[in-house]
Steps between C-alpha positions, in 0.01 A plus 500: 500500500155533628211627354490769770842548405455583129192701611689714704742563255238578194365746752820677586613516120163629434509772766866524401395593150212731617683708684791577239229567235356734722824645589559581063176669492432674287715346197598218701871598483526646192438889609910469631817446297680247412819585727236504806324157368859346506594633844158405652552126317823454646392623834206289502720159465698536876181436706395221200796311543499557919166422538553193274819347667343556853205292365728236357738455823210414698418199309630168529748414288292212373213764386717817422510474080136398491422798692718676286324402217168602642597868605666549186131390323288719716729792512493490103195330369204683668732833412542396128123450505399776641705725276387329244186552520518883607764620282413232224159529488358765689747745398530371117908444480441145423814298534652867422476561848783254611757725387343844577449380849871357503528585870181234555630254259865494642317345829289246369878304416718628816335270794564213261871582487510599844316283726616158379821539473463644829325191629801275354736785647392383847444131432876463410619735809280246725637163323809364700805473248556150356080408539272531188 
């Protein structure tokens, strides 16, 4: 990928990230229960996995699982860190806070176990039968 490229997609995780914590204010999630948390999670992972898999059947073939691998980074890493460092430090859970904000945590594994297999979901459909 391009620098641009990996720029663009800081940015959006970023603004991605800014815009849900704003959205928790004012206990970033943890003012509703956990039946609504669970709903909200599960509703959350449609567009994730859409939005993902329209990404991924644009590529080439050739460039699909790399790509794969780098919007499964930058939809996890910069959100990791940025938890982190809110609910970790700023807040005071420490480490603590990776199961108290479960509904965060759950999402910094799912793009891993979504996107690349959807990238080698789509490689395999493309492949002709017989060619490896």
């Amino acid at each position: 990928m391009k620098p641009v490229s990996h720029l663009r997609l800081l940015l959006m995780s970023v603004g991605i990230w800014s815009a849900f914590w704003l959205c928790g204010l004012p206990d970033y999630y943890q003012q509703y229960t956990f039946t609504w948390l669970a709903i909200a999670s599960a509703l959350i992972l449609p567009p994730v996995v859409w939005a993902g898999a329209r990404v991924l059947s644009r590529s080439r073939p050739e460039r699909r699982l790399g790509k794969s691998l780098w919007l499964a980074f930058y939809m996890t890493a910069p959100f990791f860190l940025l938890d982190a460092w809110y609910c970790g430090l700023y807040l005071g859970h420490g480490t603590a806070y990776l199961s108290r904000y479960w509904y965060l945590t759950i999402y910094y594994v799912i793009p891993w176990f979504v996107f690349v297999p959807t990238a080698w979901h789509f490689n395999r459909r493309e492949t002709p039968q017989g060619v490896s």
